[in-house]
């Protein structure tokens, strides 16, 4: 495209740089680019493929086994399918194979991504300023796949002197409609434009964009291209399917302190939907979940349970001090903004007429109930909700049934406090799965 503005029409020009030699460790990339493209001008954006940056910085690793190199660069596995791994690497980027590349490098070696792509971009920018006296922006690029989309494209993984994001939130569109979620990834758009002329196998690792000087300036803030990486808190798709299940199981904790933030009733219902997929005997559905969404219902239940519990403790001969201490342990239910009472029903169970077999039949249903409650707790963790399963309703089932107006056949199986955790959960003690195994 022409770099000239015709009749106010926005235009830019992009071209690949010819004449760059094979880059080797220790080469000064800025000097090589300046020699190959001496006519760089203020406001240009220089797009540099990360592969040549890695070569110049010596990020070449002898590796007969590429998988071992990927392991070394991986911080967290996001998703896995066969030998393909999507991971978070040491630079905080989520990508295939941690960015480890075995192409265009001698046999028996692999290329790792630049250790700090933003710092690499800054060094190239400073080098071009020193060599040519120009103020340019620099974007270090790499090839990414993208969720929901087939095919690859180049994106910006390092940047200096370039506005990487254009936050349009708070503005309006051409029709006056408010823009509430529009943040444009400028560095990625520039990287993709450069890739159109560089090509993947053409041996042209550098491109130049001219005609967009408003994107270039003294913007060497600390974030650089790191600003393009979505934080864990904001990432709705942080994990692959199987990894998400394992992560939710691992992250489930008993939470005993909650914030005042209201609980999304829809999230609880989604957790119930997960709960009732648990296995159960005889094709039955032995789970019922009573949702206490109003403060009035929670207080009424907990006050009645407290009275029953105190009466039991006094019959057991406990001191008033001991009773008060035990009652305080139940405050987690009172402090939670949402309560759920899981109940067991024995509909569809078999009756054999002898205590041994009938006892085993009930145990099967209790196990199914436990599976349902575990599904429920894990699903709540997946919704970023904390929970605490407390057994107290099992000790005063008649009281619970009366206060909540439940059928006689429903057996309350504890209560689950639900809410947003007031702090980070304590680390769980390490458990070696091998100590829980017996192999025959």
PDB file of C-alpha atoms in Angstrom, residues 239-361:
ATOM      1  CA  UNK A 239      -6.950 -24.694  31.047  1.00  0.00           C
ATOM      2  CA  UNK A 240      -7.814 -27.462  28.614  1.00  0.00           C
ATOM      3  CA  UNK A 241     -10.747 -29.744  29.457  1.00  0.00           C
ATOM      4  CA  UNK A 242      -8.968 -32.558  31.303  1.00  0.00           C
ATOM      5  CA  UNK A 243      -6.519 -30.140  32.907  1.00  0.00           C
ATOM      6  CA  UNK A 244      -9.413 -27.960  34.091  1.00  0.00           C
ATOM      7  CA  UNK A 245     -10.989 -30.948  35.843  1.00  0.00           C
ATOM      8  CA  UNK A 246      -7.739 -31.872  37.561  1.00  0.00           C
ATOM      9  CA  UNK A 247      -7.068 -28.244  38.484  1.00  0.00           C
ATOM     10  CA  UNK A 248     -10.540 -27.803  39.958  1.00  0.00           C
ATOM     11  CA  UNK A 249     -10.088 -30.976  42.023  1.00  0.00           C
ATOM     12  CA  UNK A 250      -6.645 -29.835  43.180  1.00  0.00           C
ATOM     13  CA  UNK A 251      -7.830 -26.308  43.975  1.00  0.00           C
ATOM     14  CA  UNK A 252     -10.904 -27.369  45.969  1.00  0.00           C
ATOM     15  CA  UNK A 253     -10.362 -26.346  49.568  1.00  0.00           C
ATOM     16  CA  UNK A 254     -12.436 -26.105  52.712  1.00  0.00           C
ATOM     17  CA  UNK A 255     -12.996 -22.355  52.990  1.00  0.00           C
ATOM     18  CA  UNK A 256     -13.986 -20.992  56.391  1.00  0.00           C
ATOM     19  CA  UNK A 257     -13.993 -17.236  55.739  1.00  0.00           C
ATOM     20  CA  UNK A 258     -16.031 -15.524  53.036  1.00  0.00           C
ATOM     21  CA  UNK A 259     -16.447 -12.015  51.680  1.00  0.00           C
ATOM     22  CA  UNK A 260     -19.803 -10.230  51.573  1.00  0.00           C
ATOM     23  CA  UNK A 261     -19.942 -10.550  47.779  1.00  0.00           C
ATOM     24  CA  UNK A 262     -23.233 -12.172  46.717  1.00  0.00           C
ATOM     25  CA  UNK A 263     -23.148 -15.672  45.249  1.00  0.00           C
ATOM     26  CA  UNK A 264     -24.419 -16.151  41.711  1.00  0.00           C
ATOM     27  CA  UNK A 265     -27.361 -18.531  42.076  1.00  0.00           C
ATOM     28  CA  UNK A 266     -26.785 -19.651  38.491  1.00  0.00           C
ATOM     29  CA  UNK A 267     -23.295 -20.841  39.396  1.00  0.00           C
ATOM     30  CA  UNK A 268     -24.706 -22.962  42.229  1.00  0.00           C
ATOM     31  CA  UNK A 269     -27.287 -24.474  39.889  1.00  0.00           C
ATOM     32  CA  UNK A 270     -24.545 -25.325  37.389  1.00  0.00           C
ATOM     33  CA  UNK A 271     -22.672 -27.046  40.211  1.00  0.00           C
ATOM     34  CA  UNK A 272     -25.804 -29.040  41.067  1.00  0.00           C
ATOM     35  CA  UNK A 273     -26.054 -30.065  37.410  1.00  0.00           C
ATOM     36  CA  UNK A 274     -22.521 -31.461  37.723  1.00  0.00           C
ATOM     37  CA  UNK A 275     -23.358 -33.138  41.024  1.00  0.00           C
ATOM     38  CA  UNK A 276     -26.202 -35.204  39.599  1.00  0.00           C
ATOM     39  CA  UNK A 277     -23.940 -36.800  36.986  1.00  0.00           C
ATOM     40  CA  UNK A 278     -22.349 -38.903  39.747  1.00  0.00           C
ATOM     41  CA  UNK A 279     -22.734 -42.700  39.597  1.00  0.00           C
ATOM     42  CA  UNK A 280     -25.585 -44.255  41.580  1.00  0.00           C
ATOM     43  CA  UNK A 281     -26.904 -47.789  42.101  1.00  0.00           C
ATOM     44  CA  UNK A 282     -29.785 -49.279  40.119  1.00  0.00           C
ATOM     45  CA  UNK A 283     -30.047 -46.269  37.760  1.00  0.00           C
ATOM     46  CA  UNK A 284     -31.415 -44.201  40.644  1.00  0.00           C
ATOM     47  CA  UNK A 285     -31.071 -40.480  41.337  1.00  0.00           C
ATOM     48  CA  UNK A 286     -30.509 -40.369  45.116  1.00  0.00           C
ATOM     49  CA  UNK A 287     -29.499 -36.673  45.345  1.00  0.00           C
ATOM     50  CA  UNK A 288     -31.587 -33.681  46.349  1.00  0.00           C
ATOM     51  CA  UNK A 289     -30.125 -30.218  46.971  1.00  0.00           C
ATOM     52  CA  UNK A 290     -31.934 -27.648  49.093  1.00  0.00           C
ATOM     53  CA  UNK A 291     -30.740 -24.127  48.279  1.00  0.00           C
ATOM     54  CA  UNK A 292     -31.017 -21.598  51.106  1.00  0.00           C
ATOM     55  CA  UNK A 293     -30.843 -18.358  49.161  1.00  0.00           C
ATOM     56  CA  UNK A 294     -32.477 -16.017  51.665  1.00  0.00           C
ATOM     57  CA  UNK A 295     -30.888 -14.866  54.891  1.00  0.00           C
ATOM     58  CA  UNK A 296     -34.155 -15.540  56.707  1.00  0.00           C
ATOM     59  CA  UNK A 297     -34.129 -19.226  55.764  1.00  0.00           C
ATOM     60  CA  UNK A 298     -30.466 -19.624  56.723  1.00  0.00           C
ATOM     61  CA  UNK A 299     -30.880 -17.939  60.112  1.00  0.00           C
ATOM     62  CA  UNK A 300     -34.028 -19.929  60.915  1.00  0.00           C
ATOM     63  CA  UNK A 301     -32.314 -23.241  60.135  1.00  0.00           C
ATOM     64  CA  UNK A 302     -29.066 -22.439  61.916  1.00  0.00           C
ATOM     65  CA  UNK A 303     -30.810 -21.145  65.043  1.00  0.00           C
ATOM     66  CA  UNK A 304     -32.893 -24.339  65.283  1.00  0.00           C
ATOM     67  CA  UNK A 305     -29.803 -26.518  64.707  1.00  0.00           C
ATOM     68  CA  UNK A 306     -27.858 -24.564  67.310  1.00  0.00           C
ATOM     69  CA  UNK A 307     -30.557 -25.125  69.917  1.00  0.00           C
ATOM     70  CA  UNK A 308     -30.663 -28.850  69.138  1.00  0.00           C
ATOM     71  CA  UNK A 309     -26.868 -29.124  69.235  1.00  0.00           C
ATOM     72  CA  UNK A 310     -26.587 -27.341  72.591  1.00  0.00           C
ATOM     73  CA  UNK A 311     -29.264 -29.610  74.038  1.00  0.00           C
ATOM     74  CA  UNK A 312     -27.321 -32.694  72.851  1.00  0.00           C
ATOM     75  CA  UNK A 313     -24.057 -31.415  74.318  1.00  0.00           C
ATOM     76  CA  UNK A 314     -25.685 -30.689  77.660  1.00  0.00           C
ATOM     77  CA  UNK A 315     -27.103 -34.205  77.729  1.00  0.00           C
ATOM     78  CA  UNK A 316     -23.549 -35.419  77.090  1.00  0.00           C
ATOM     79  CA  UNK A 317     -22.428 -33.547  80.197  1.00  0.00           C
ATOM     80  CA  UNK A 318     -20.266 -30.978  78.383  1.00  0.00           C
ATOM     81  CA  UNK A 319     -19.381 -27.778  80.228  1.00  0.00           C
ATOM     82  CA  UNK A 320     -20.832 -24.473  79.070  1.00  0.00           C
ATOM     83  CA  UNK A 321     -17.331 -23.357  78.066  1.00  0.00           C
ATOM     84  CA  UNK A 322     -16.845 -26.492  75.991  1.00  0.00           C
ATOM     85  CA  UNK A 323     -20.282 -26.063  74.433  1.00  0.00           C
ATOM     86  CA  UNK A 324     -19.552 -22.448  73.490  1.00  0.00           C
ATOM     87  CA  UNK A 325     -16.256 -23.463  71.861  1.00  0.00           C
ATOM     88  CA  UNK A 326     -17.923 -26.207  69.832  1.00  0.00           C
ATOM     89  CA  UNK A 327     -20.749 -23.938  68.730  1.00  0.00           C
ATOM     90  CA  UNK A 328     -18.243 -21.353  67.489  1.00  0.00           C
ATOM     91  CA  UNK A 329     -16.858 -23.983  65.120  1.00  0.00           C
ATOM     92  CA  UNK A 330     -20.165 -23.931  63.321  1.00  0.00           C
ATOM     93  CA  UNK A 331     -19.892 -20.207  62.564  1.00  0.00           C
ATOM     94  CA  UNK A 332     -18.651 -20.994  59.050  1.00  0.00           C
ATOM     95  CA  UNK A 333     -22.259 -21.823  58.119  1.00  0.00           C
ATOM     96  CA  UNK A 334     -23.596 -18.658  59.713  1.00  0.00           C
ATOM     97  CA  UNK A 335     -20.991 -16.435  58.059  1.00  0.00           C
ATOM     98  CA  UNK A 336     -21.491 -17.832  54.561  1.00  0.00           C
ATOM     99  CA  UNK A 337     -23.724 -15.849  52.182  1.00  0.00           C
ATOM    100  CA  UNK A 338     -25.246 -19.033  50.736  1.00  0.00           C
ATOM    101  CA  UNK A 339     -26.059 -22.483  52.133  1.00  0.00           C
ATOM    102  CA  UNK A 340     -26.876 -25.753  50.430  1.00  0.00           C
ATOM    103  CA  UNK A 341     -28.230 -28.824  52.209  1.00  0.00           C
ATOM    104  CA  UNK A 342     -27.597 -32.018  50.207  1.00  0.00           C
ATOM    105  CA  UNK A 343     -30.126 -34.753  50.969  1.00  0.00           C
ATOM    106  CA  UNK A 344     -30.133 -38.477  50.323  1.00  0.00           C
ATOM    107  CA  UNK A 345     -33.244 -40.245  49.117  1.00  0.00           C
ATOM    108  CA  UNK A 346     -33.490 -44.023  48.913  1.00  0.00           C
ATOM    109  CA  UNK A 347     -36.048 -44.182  46.117  1.00  0.00           C
ATOM    110  CA  UNK A 348     -35.356 -47.214  43.952  1.00  0.00           C
ATOM    111  CA  UNK A 349     -33.331 -49.029  46.595  1.00  0.00           C
ATOM    112  CA  UNK A 350     -33.781 -52.771  47.045  1.00  0.00           C
ATOM    113  CA  UNK A 351     -35.056 -54.374  50.236  1.00  0.00           C
ATOM    114  CA  UNK A 352     -33.706 -57.856  50.942  1.00  0.00           C
ATOM    115  CA  UNK A 353     -35.179 -58.595  54.333  1.00  0.00           C
ATOM    116  CA  UNK A 354     -31.924 -59.132  56.204  1.00  0.00           C
ATOM    117  CA  UNK A 355     -29.809 -56.562  58.005  1.00  0.00           C
ATOM    118  CA  UNK A 356     -26.522 -57.395  56.271  1.00  0.00           C
ATOM    119  CA  UNK A 357     -27.759 -56.952  52.710  1.00  0.00           C
ATOM    120  CA  UNK A 358     -30.043 -54.016  53.536  1.00  0.00           C
ATOM    121  CA  UNK A 359     -27.115 -52.309  55.301  1.00  0.00           C
ATOM    122  CA  UNK A 360     -24.906 -52.787  52.251  1.00  0.00           C
ATOM    123  CA  UNK A 361     -27.688 -51.390  50.054  1.00  0.00           C
TER     124      UNK A 361
END
